[in-house]
Short mmCIF file of C-alpha atoms and ligand atoms in Angstrom, two decimals:
data_model
loop_
_atom_site.label_atom_id
_atom_site.label_comp_id
_atom_site.label_asym_id
_atom_site.label_seq_id
_atom_site.Cartn_x
_atom_site.Cartn_y
_atom_site.Cartn_z
CA UNK O 445 -13.56 16.88 -5.14
CA UNK O 446 -11.00 14.92 -3.16
CA UNK O 447 -9.80 11.71 -4.84
CA UNK O 448 -7.05 9.13 -4.47
CA UNK O 449 -5.20 9.04 -7.78
CA UNK O 450 -2.36 7.19 -9.44
CA UNK O 451 -0.36 7.70 -12.59
CA UNK O 452 -0.50 4.18 -13.99
CA UNK O 453 2.98 4.44 -15.51
CA UNK O 454 4.65 5.48 -12.26
CA UNK O 455 4.92 4.18 -8.75
CA UNK O 456 3.11 6.21 -6.09
CA UNK O 457 -0.28 7.54 -5.07
CA UNK O 458 -1.65 10.90 -3.93
CA UNK O 459 -4.78 12.52 -2.55
CA UNK O 460 -5.72 15.40 -4.83
CA UNK O 461 -8.53 17.75 -5.65
CA UNK O 462 -9.72 16.64 -9.08
CA UNK O 463 -12.10 18.45 -11.39
CA UNK O 464 -14.32 15.86 -13.05
CA UNK O 465 -17.58 16.95 -14.59
CA UNK O 466 -20.23 14.27 -14.38
CA UNK O 467 -23.65 15.51 -15.46
CA UNK O 468 -26.47 13.31 -14.20
CA UNK O 469 -28.11 11.31 -17.01
CA UNK O 470 -31.78 10.30 -16.92
CA UNK O 471 -31.01 6.76 -15.78
CA UNK O 472 -28.05 7.71 -13.63
CA UNK O 473 -27.46 8.17 -9.94
CA UNK O 474 -25.12 10.44 -7.97
CA UNK O 475 -23.53 8.53 -5.11
CA UNK O 476 -21.62 9.84 -2.09
CA UNK O 477 -18.83 7.60 -0.81
CA UNK O 478 -19.05 6.15 2.69
CA UNK O 479 -16.33 3.48 2.72
CA UNK O 480 -13.82 2.28 0.12
CA UNK O 481 -11.91 -0.95 0.78
CA UNK O 482 -8.26 -1.48 -0.09
CA UNK O 483 -7.03 -4.74 -1.64
CA UNK O 484 -3.93 -6.32 -3.15
CA UNK O 485 -4.88 -5.08 -6.63
CA UNK O 486 -4.84 -1.46 -5.39
CA UNK O 487 -1.40 -1.98 -3.86
CA UNK O 488 -0.18 -3.70 -7.05
CA UNK O 489 -1.24 -0.60 -9.03
CA UNK O 490 0.29 1.84 -6.53
CA UNK O 491 3.58 -0.06 -6.48
CA UNK O 492 3.55 -0.35 -10.31
CA UNK O 493 3.54 -4.14 -10.15
CA UNK O 494 0.28 -4.49 -12.09
CA UNK O 495 0.96 -3.71 -15.72
CA UNK O 496 -2.53 -3.88 -17.25
CA UNK O 497 -3.78 -0.73 -15.55
CA UNK O 498 -4.50 2.41 -17.63
CA UNK O 499 -6.49 5.66 -17.21
CA UNK O 500 -9.83 6.46 -18.89
CA UNK O 501 -9.74 8.13 -22.33
CA UNK O 502 -8.64 11.75 -22.06
CA UNK O 503 -7.03 11.46 -18.62
CA UNK O 504 -3.42 11.09 -17.54
CA UNK O 505 -4.39 9.74 -14.13
CA UNK O 506 -6.65 7.04 -12.74
CA UNK O 507 -8.83 7.35 -9.64
CA UNK O 508 -8.24 4.22 -7.61
CA UNK O 509 -10.80 2.09 -5.74
CA UNK O 510 -13.19 -0.72 -6.62
CA UNK O 511 -14.51 -1.92 -3.23
CA UNK O 512 -17.13 0.69 -2.51
CA UNK O 513 -20.11 1.43 -0.34
CA UNK O 514 -21.98 4.67 -1.01
CA UNK O 515 -25.26 6.42 -0.39
CA UNK O 516 -27.53 7.80 -3.11
CA UNK O 517 -27.52 11.58 -3.19
CA UNK O 518 -29.51 12.32 -6.34
CA UNK O 519 -31.29 10.26 -9.01
CA UNK O 520 -32.00 10.99 -12.69
CA UNK O 521 -35.63 11.43 -13.78
CA UNK O 522 -36.02 7.90 -15.22
CA UNK O 523 -34.44 6.04 -12.30
CA UNK O 524 -37.00 3.63 -10.81
CA UNK O 525 -35.17 1.26 -8.44
CA UNK O 526 -33.20 3.68 -6.26
CA UNK O 527 -33.96 6.82 -4.26
CA UNK O 528 -32.03 9.37 -2.22
CA UNK O 529 -30.71 7.79 0.98
CA UNK O 530 -30.41 4.23 -0.39
CA UNK O 531 -27.12 2.44 0.23
CA UNK O 532 -25.46 1.04 -2.90
CA UNK O 533 -22.42 -0.94 -4.05
CA UNK O 534 -21.27 -0.47 -7.67
CA UNK O 535 -20.31 -3.35 -9.96
CA UNK O 536 -16.63 -3.11 -10.98
CA UNK O 537 -16.38 -4.49 -14.51
CA UNK O 538 -18.30 -2.98 -17.43
CA UNK O 539 -18.73 -5.02 -20.58
CA UNK O 540 -17.27 -4.73 -24.08
CA UNK O 541 -20.78 -4.28 -25.53
CA UNK O 542 -19.95 -6.77 -28.30
CA UNK O 543 -19.73 -10.32 -26.96
CA UNK O 544 -22.82 -12.26 -25.93
CA UNK O 545 -21.79 -12.63 -22.30
CA UNK O 546 -21.37 -8.86 -21.92
CA UNK O 547 -24.74 -8.26 -23.58
CA UNK O 548 -26.49 -10.34 -20.91
CA UNK O 549 -24.72 -8.87 -17.87
CA UNK O 550 -22.06 -11.58 -17.64
CA UNK O 551 -19.10 -9.32 -18.37
CA UNK O 552 -17.19 -11.41 -15.82
CA UNK O 553 -17.03 -13.92 -18.70
CA UNK O 554 -16.20 -11.33 -21.41
CA UNK O 555 -14.78 -13.02 -24.49
CA UNK O 556 -13.13 -10.06 -26.23
CA UNK O 557 -11.16 -8.75 -23.25
CA UNK O 558 -12.27 -5.21 -24.18
CA UNK O 559 -14.00 -4.54 -20.87
CA UNK O 560 -13.11 -1.75 -18.45
CA UNK O 561 -12.85 -2.03 -14.67
CA UNK O 562 -13.44 0.85 -12.26
CA UNK O 563 -10.25 1.84 -10.49
CA UNK O 564 -8.22 -0.75 -12.38
CA UNK O 565 -8.33 -0.27 -16.16
CA UNK O 566 -9.92 2.36 -18.37
CA UNK O 567 -12.48 3.68 -15.85
CA UNK O 568 -12.16 5.89 -12.80
CA UNK O 569 -12.68 4.10 -9.51
CA UNK O 570 -14.58 5.07 -6.39
CA UNK O 571 -11.89 6.44 -4.05
CA UNK O 572 -13.42 9.91 -4.30
CA UNK O 573 -16.02 11.94 -2.50
CA UNK O 574 -18.76 11.18 -5.02
CA UNK O 575 -19.39 9.68 -8.44
CA UNK O 576 -22.15 9.31 -11.03
CA UNK O 577 -23.04 5.83 -12.22
CA UNK O 578 -25.73 4.01 -14.18
CA UNK O 579 -28.67 2.71 -12.16
CA UNK O 580 -28.11 -0.62 -13.92
CA UNK O 581 -24.72 -1.19 -12.28
CA UNK O 582 -25.59 -0.18 -8.72
CA UNK O 583 -26.58 -2.92 -6.31
CA UNK O 584 -29.00 -1.88 -3.58
CA UNK O 585 -27.81 -2.68 -0.06
CA UNK O 586 -30.28 -3.37 2.79
CA UNK O 587 -29.92 -0.58 5.40
CA UNK O 588 -29.01 -3.01 8.18
CA UNK O 589 -25.87 -4.12 6.28
CA UNK O 590 -24.33 -0.66 5.95
CA UNK O 591 -21.55 -1.28 8.49
CA UNK O 592 -20.27 -4.39 6.67
CA UNK O 593 -21.38 -3.89 3.04
CA UNK O 594 -17.99 -2.52 1.99
CA UNK O 595 -17.07 -6.23 2.00
CA UNK O 596 -19.62 -6.95 -0.78
CA UNK O 597 -17.24 -6.56 -3.75
CA UNK O 598 -14.45 -8.87 -2.59
CA UNK O 599 -17.05 -11.37 -1.39
CA UNK O 600 -18.88 -11.25 -4.76
CA UNK O 601 -15.82 -12.77 -6.46
CA UNK O 602 -15.83 -15.65 -3.99
CA UNK O 603 -19.59 -16.18 -4.43
CA UNK O 604 -19.03 -16.46 -8.18
CA UNK O 605 -16.19 -18.99 -7.79
CA UNK O 606 -18.28 -21.17 -5.45
CA UNK O 607 -21.23 -20.94 -7.84
CA UNK O 608 -19.00 -22.16 -10.67
CA UNK O 609 -17.58 -24.93 -8.49
CA UNK O 610 -21.01 -26.27 -7.57
CA UNK O 611 -22.10 -26.05 -11.20
CA UNK O 612 -19.04 -27.95 -12.47
CA UNK O 613 -19.30 -30.57 -9.73
CA UNK O 614 -22.77 -31.50 -10.92
CA UNK O 615 -20.81 -33.66 -13.41
CA UNK O 616 -21.44 -36.46 -10.83
CA UNK O 617 -22.94 -36.80 -7.37
CA UNK O 618 -20.76 -34.76 -5.00
CA UNK O 619 -23.06 -34.53 -2.00
CA UNK O 620 -22.83 -36.99 0.89
CA UNK O 621 -25.18 -39.84 1.71
CA UNK O 622 -27.26 -37.47 3.84
CA UNK O 623 -27.47 -34.98 0.89
CA UNK O 624 -25.18 -32.39 2.56
CA UNK O 625 -21.47 -31.54 2.02
CA UNK O 626 -20.60 -32.51 5.59
CA UNK O 627 -18.39 -35.43 4.51
CA UNK O 628 -16.29 -33.18 2.23
CA UNK O 629 -12.93 -31.66 3.18
CA UNK O 630 -11.84 -28.30 1.79
CA UNK O 631 -8.34 -26.80 2.06
CA UNK O 632 -8.25 -23.03 1.81
CA UNK O 633 -4.70 -21.86 1.12
CA UNK O 634 -4.28 -18.30 2.42
CA UNK O 635 -5.98 -16.44 5.25
CA UNK O 636 -6.39 -12.92 3.87
CA UNK O 637 -9.86 -11.48 3.15
CA UNK O 638 -10.46 -13.75 0.14
CA UNK O 639 -9.29 -16.86 1.99
CA UNK O 640 -11.48 -15.90 4.94
CA UNK O 641 -14.50 -15.48 2.67
CA UNK O 642 -13.92 -18.90 1.11
CA UNK O 643 -13.66 -20.38 4.62
CA UNK O 644 -16.88 -18.63 5.65
CA UNK O 645 -18.89 -19.76 2.61
CA UNK O 646 -17.55 -23.32 2.67
CA UNK O 647 -18.32 -23.60 6.39
CA UNK O 648 -21.80 -22.21 5.76
CA UNK O 649 -22.30 -24.85 3.04
CA UNK O 650 -21.24 -27.60 5.48
CA UNK O 651 -17.67 -28.42 4.32
CA UNK O 652 -14.92 -29.31 6.83
CA UNK O 653 -12.50 -26.43 6.32
CA UNK O 654 -8.71 -26.46 6.79
CA UNK O 655 -7.10 -23.02 6.58
CA UNK O 656 -3.51 -23.34 5.40
CA UNK O 657 -0.71 -20.81 5.58
CA UNK O 658 3.10 -20.92 5.77
CA UNK O 659 3.08 -19.39 9.25
CA UNK O 660 1.26 -19.49 12.56
CA UNK O 661 -2.10 -17.71 12.70
CA UNK O 662 -2.40 -14.14 13.97
CA UNK O 663 -4.68 -13.79 17.02
CA UNK O 664 -7.56 -12.70 14.74
CA UNK O 665 -6.97 -15.62 12.34
CA UNK O 666 -6.89 -18.01 15.28
CA UNK O 667 -10.16 -16.55 16.56
CA UNK O 668 -11.83 -16.84 13.14
CA UNK O 669 -10.69 -20.44 12.63
CA UNK O 670 -12.00 -21.39 16.06
CA UNK O 671 -15.35 -19.66 15.50
CA UNK O 672 -15.79 -21.46 12.17
CA UNK O 673 -14.82 -24.82 13.63
CA UNK O 674 -12.01 -24.85 11.05
CA UNK O 675 -8.46 -26.00 11.61
CA UNK O 676 -5.55 -23.59 10.96
CA UNK O 677 -2.52 -25.48 9.66
CA UNK O 678 0.99 -24.00 9.46
CA UNK O 679 2.32 -25.85 6.42
CA UNK O 680 5.93 -25.05 7.38
CA UNK O 681 5.92 -26.62 10.81
CA UNK O 682 2.94 -28.94 11.01
CA UNK O 683 3.24 -32.30 9.38
CA UNK O 684 1.13 -33.31 6.45
CA UNK O 685 -0.33 -36.06 8.63
CA UNK O 686 -2.54 -33.42 10.21
CA UNK O 687 -4.39 -33.04 6.93
CA UNK O 688 -6.98 -35.50 5.66
CA UNK O 689 -7.48 -36.06 1.93
CA UNK O 690 -9.11 -33.16 0.10
CA UNK O 691 -12.28 -32.91 -1.93
CA UNK O 692 -11.50 -29.30 -2.72
CA UNK O 693 -8.42 -27.09 -2.65
CA UNK O 694 -8.88 -23.35 -3.01
CA UNK O 695 -5.67 -21.43 -3.58
CA UNK O 696 -5.87 -17.73 -2.77
CA UNK O 697 -2.09 -17.23 -2.64
CA UNK O 698 -1.07 -17.63 -6.28
CA UNK O 699 2.15 -19.20 -5.02
CA UNK O 700 2.65 -22.60 -6.68
CA UNK O 701 4.87 -23.92 -3.87
CA UNK O 702 2.06 -23.17 -1.40
CA UNK O 703 -0.57 -25.40 -3.01
CA UNK O 704 0.96 -27.81 -5.54
CA UNK O 705 2.57 -29.99 -2.83
CA UNK O 706 -0.93 -30.32 -1.31
CA UNK O 707 -2.30 -31.78 -4.53
CA UNK O 708 -1.09 -35.26 -3.55
CA UNK O 709 -3.97 -35.13 -1.02
CA UNK O 710 -6.63 -34.68 -3.69
CA UNK O 711 -9.33 -37.33 -3.81
CA UNK O 712 -10.94 -38.74 -6.95
CA UNK O 713 -13.39 -36.21 -8.51
CA UNK O 714 -11.98 -33.37 -6.44
CA UNK O 715 -11.53 -29.78 -7.58
CA UNK O 716 -8.80 -27.14 -7.43
CA UNK O 717 -9.87 -23.50 -7.60
CA UNK O 718 -7.14 -21.02 -8.49
CA UNK O 719 -7.96 -17.54 -7.30
CA UNK O 720 -4.67 -15.83 -6.32
CA UNK O 721 -2.02 -14.41 -8.62
CA UNK O 722 1.56 -13.38 -7.91
CA UNK O 723 4.60 -12.71 -10.05
CA UNK O 724 7.84 -14.50 -10.32
CA UNK O 725 7.78 -17.93 -8.73
CA UNK O 726 8.86 -20.80 -10.97
CA UNK O 727 7.69 -24.26 -10.05
CA UNK O 728 8.07 -27.57 -11.81
CA UNK O 729 4.96 -29.56 -12.65
CA UNK O 730 5.74 -33.23 -13.08
CA UNK O 731 4.11 -35.74 -15.40
CA UNK O 732 3.14 -37.71 -12.26
CA UNK O 733 0.98 -34.78 -11.21
CA UNK O 734 -0.63 -34.62 -14.66
CA UNK O 735 -1.29 -38.35 -14.49
CA UNK O 736 -2.93 -37.94 -11.05
CA UNK O 737 -5.13 -35.11 -12.35
CA UNK O 738 -6.22 -37.28 -15.29
CA UNK O 739 -6.66 -40.54 -13.41
CA UNK O 740 -8.63 -38.89 -10.60
CA UNK O 741 -10.93 -36.74 -12.78
CA UNK O 742 -9.60 -33.63 -11.03
CA UNK O 743 -11.02 -30.28 -12.13
CA UNK O 744 -8.66 -27.27 -12.21
CA UNK O 745 -10.61 -24.03 -12.41
CA UNK O 746 -9.48 -20.41 -12.54
CA UNK O 747 -11.97 -17.73 -11.52
CA UNK O 748 -11.99 -13.94 -11.67
CA UNK O 749 -14.45 -11.08 -11.23
CA UNK O 750 -18.21 -11.31 -10.61
CA UNK O 751 -21.54 -10.32 -12.13
CA UNK O 752 -24.28 -8.23 -10.52
CA UNK O 753 -26.15 -11.34 -9.35
CA UNK O 754 -23.00 -12.37 -7.44
CA UNK O 755 -23.02 -8.98 -5.68
CA UNK O 756 -26.61 -9.75 -4.67
CA UNK O 757 -25.47 -13.22 -3.59
CA UNK O 758 -22.72 -11.61 -1.49
CA UNK O 759 -25.30 -9.38 0.23
CA UNK O 760 -27.42 -12.46 0.95
CA UNK O 761 -24.43 -14.13 2.63
CA UNK O 762 -23.72 -10.93 4.61
CA UNK O 763 -27.34 -11.01 5.80
CA UNK O 764 -26.96 -14.60 7.03
CA UNK O 765 -23.59 -13.91 8.63
CA UNK O 766 -24.82 -10.71 10.26
CA UNK O 767 -26.75 -12.92 12.64
CA UNK O 768 -24.33 -15.86 12.72
CA UNK O 769 -20.80 -14.42 12.37
CA UNK O 770 -21.05 -10.63 12.89
CA UNK O 771 -18.04 -10.82 15.22
CA UNK O 772 -15.95 -12.30 12.38
CA UNK O 773 -17.07 -9.69 9.84
CA UNK O 774 -16.32 -6.87 12.29
CA UNK O 775 -12.89 -8.32 13.03
CA UNK O 776 -12.17 -8.62 9.30
CA UNK O 777 -12.29 -4.83 8.95
CA UNK O 778 -9.05 -4.36 10.85
CA UNK O 779 -8.87 -0.57 10.40
CA UNK O 780 -10.84 2.42 9.12
CA UNK O 781 -8.64 5.33 8.08
CA UNK O 782 -9.44 8.88 6.89
CA UNK O 783 -8.73 9.62 3.21
CA UNK O 784 -5.63 11.69 3.98
CA UNK O 785 -4.01 8.54 5.36
CA UNK O 786 -4.88 6.53 2.21
CA UNK O 787 -1.41 6.83 0.58
CA UNK O 788 0.26 5.47 3.70
CA UNK O 789 -1.93 2.34 3.91
CA UNK O 790 -1.85 1.87 0.12
CA UNK O 791 1.94 1.84 -0.10
CA UNK O 792 2.41 -0.66 2.68
CA UNK O 793 0.08 -3.04 4.42
CA UNK O 794 -0.65 -2.22 8.09
CA UNK O 795 0.49 -4.96 10.46
CA UNK O 796 -2.16 -7.61 11.16
CA UNK O 797 -4.40 -6.31 8.36
CA UNK O 798 -7.23 -8.37 7.01
CA UNK O 799 -9.15 -5.48 5.43
CA UNK O 800 -8.33 -1.78 5.67
CA UNK O 801 -11.02 0.65 4.56
CA UNK O 802 -11.05 4.36 3.87
CA UNK O 803 -13.79 6.20 5.69
CA UNK O 804 -15.16 9.24 3.83
ZN1 LIG X 2316 -17.34 -8.86 -23.71
#
C-alpha cells in the first residue's frame, strides 16, 4: 500500500509502497483514507526539527499523518457502533495504560508521558491508503460533514482548550450582566488554522475577537475576519491604541515577542492560553509582569492534544458552522493535493496556505 513515510532521524519524506500486515481483530475496523490534513507538526518531523518523534517497535520508518478522515471498509465481528460506509476520524493519542487519566479515556492528560501518538511518536499515522484501528478510537462522522471533517482533529485540540478555559474561569463569575460573553474581549495571536478555529469558537460563544499577526492579512484572512465580525490587527504597523483591554489572550504562535507585549492589556481575572510552540526565541520576563499576573489573578494555561469527547465536540461545532460559516470552512482548506505531491507540500508550505490536505 502507498504511504507517506519519514525516517525520524533524518530530514526528508517519501511516498513508498509499504508492506504492513494488519489482521482485523474482533473489535477492529479497516478504514480507507479519504483526506489527510497537513500541519506544522508534520513539517517539523519532515524537516527534522521535532526531536521527540520515533517509529513504532520493529520499524525503521514512521508513517506520517494524524489529521484523518476515512471511510469504513470492513468491521470485525464484535464491532457494534460502526458499519461499512460510515465516515470516521481516528483519535491521535493512545494512552499509557497505567495512569488513571489514560484508563478513563483522558490520555490527553497522561501523567506518565508513556503514550503514543499516530504519525508522531511510536505509532504509524494515517497518511496511507488504509489502516486498521480499534472501534474504541474511531469517531463517527455524520455523512453531511464529509467534505469538511478532515478539520476535526485540529479543531478537537481547540475545543479542549476552550473547555478547560471555561472550566477554570468558573473560579468567579466571568459572564456579563446579560449572562453572555458579549462584553468580553479576546485576542487571538496567529491566523493559521488553529488561530482561525479559536476565532471561530470564540465568536460563536459571543466574545469580541481581535485577530493579531505581525503582518497584514491575506485576502482569505481578511475575508474570514470580516465574516466573523472580528478585527484583524497588524501588530507591527497598527498602534496598540486600536486594541481594547483583554479578558483573554490565546497565543497560537509560540513566539514570546508576539504575545508577551500584549499582556499589559490583560484585565483583572483574565486568562492567557498558550497553544503554539516554536524553537529558539529568547525573551526576558520582568518581575513587573509577574507582579501584574499575581495582582490581577491572571491564569496562564498551556493546552495540548484532545480526548475523544473533544473530537465529538469538534464535529458538533462543524455541524453548527456548516450552516453558519460553510464559506469560511471551505476557504480554510486552501488546497487538496494527490498523494504523489505530498513530499512537495510537506517540505515547504504552499503560499497562502491555511490548510493543505492530501486527497486519496
Ligand atoms: Zn497515561
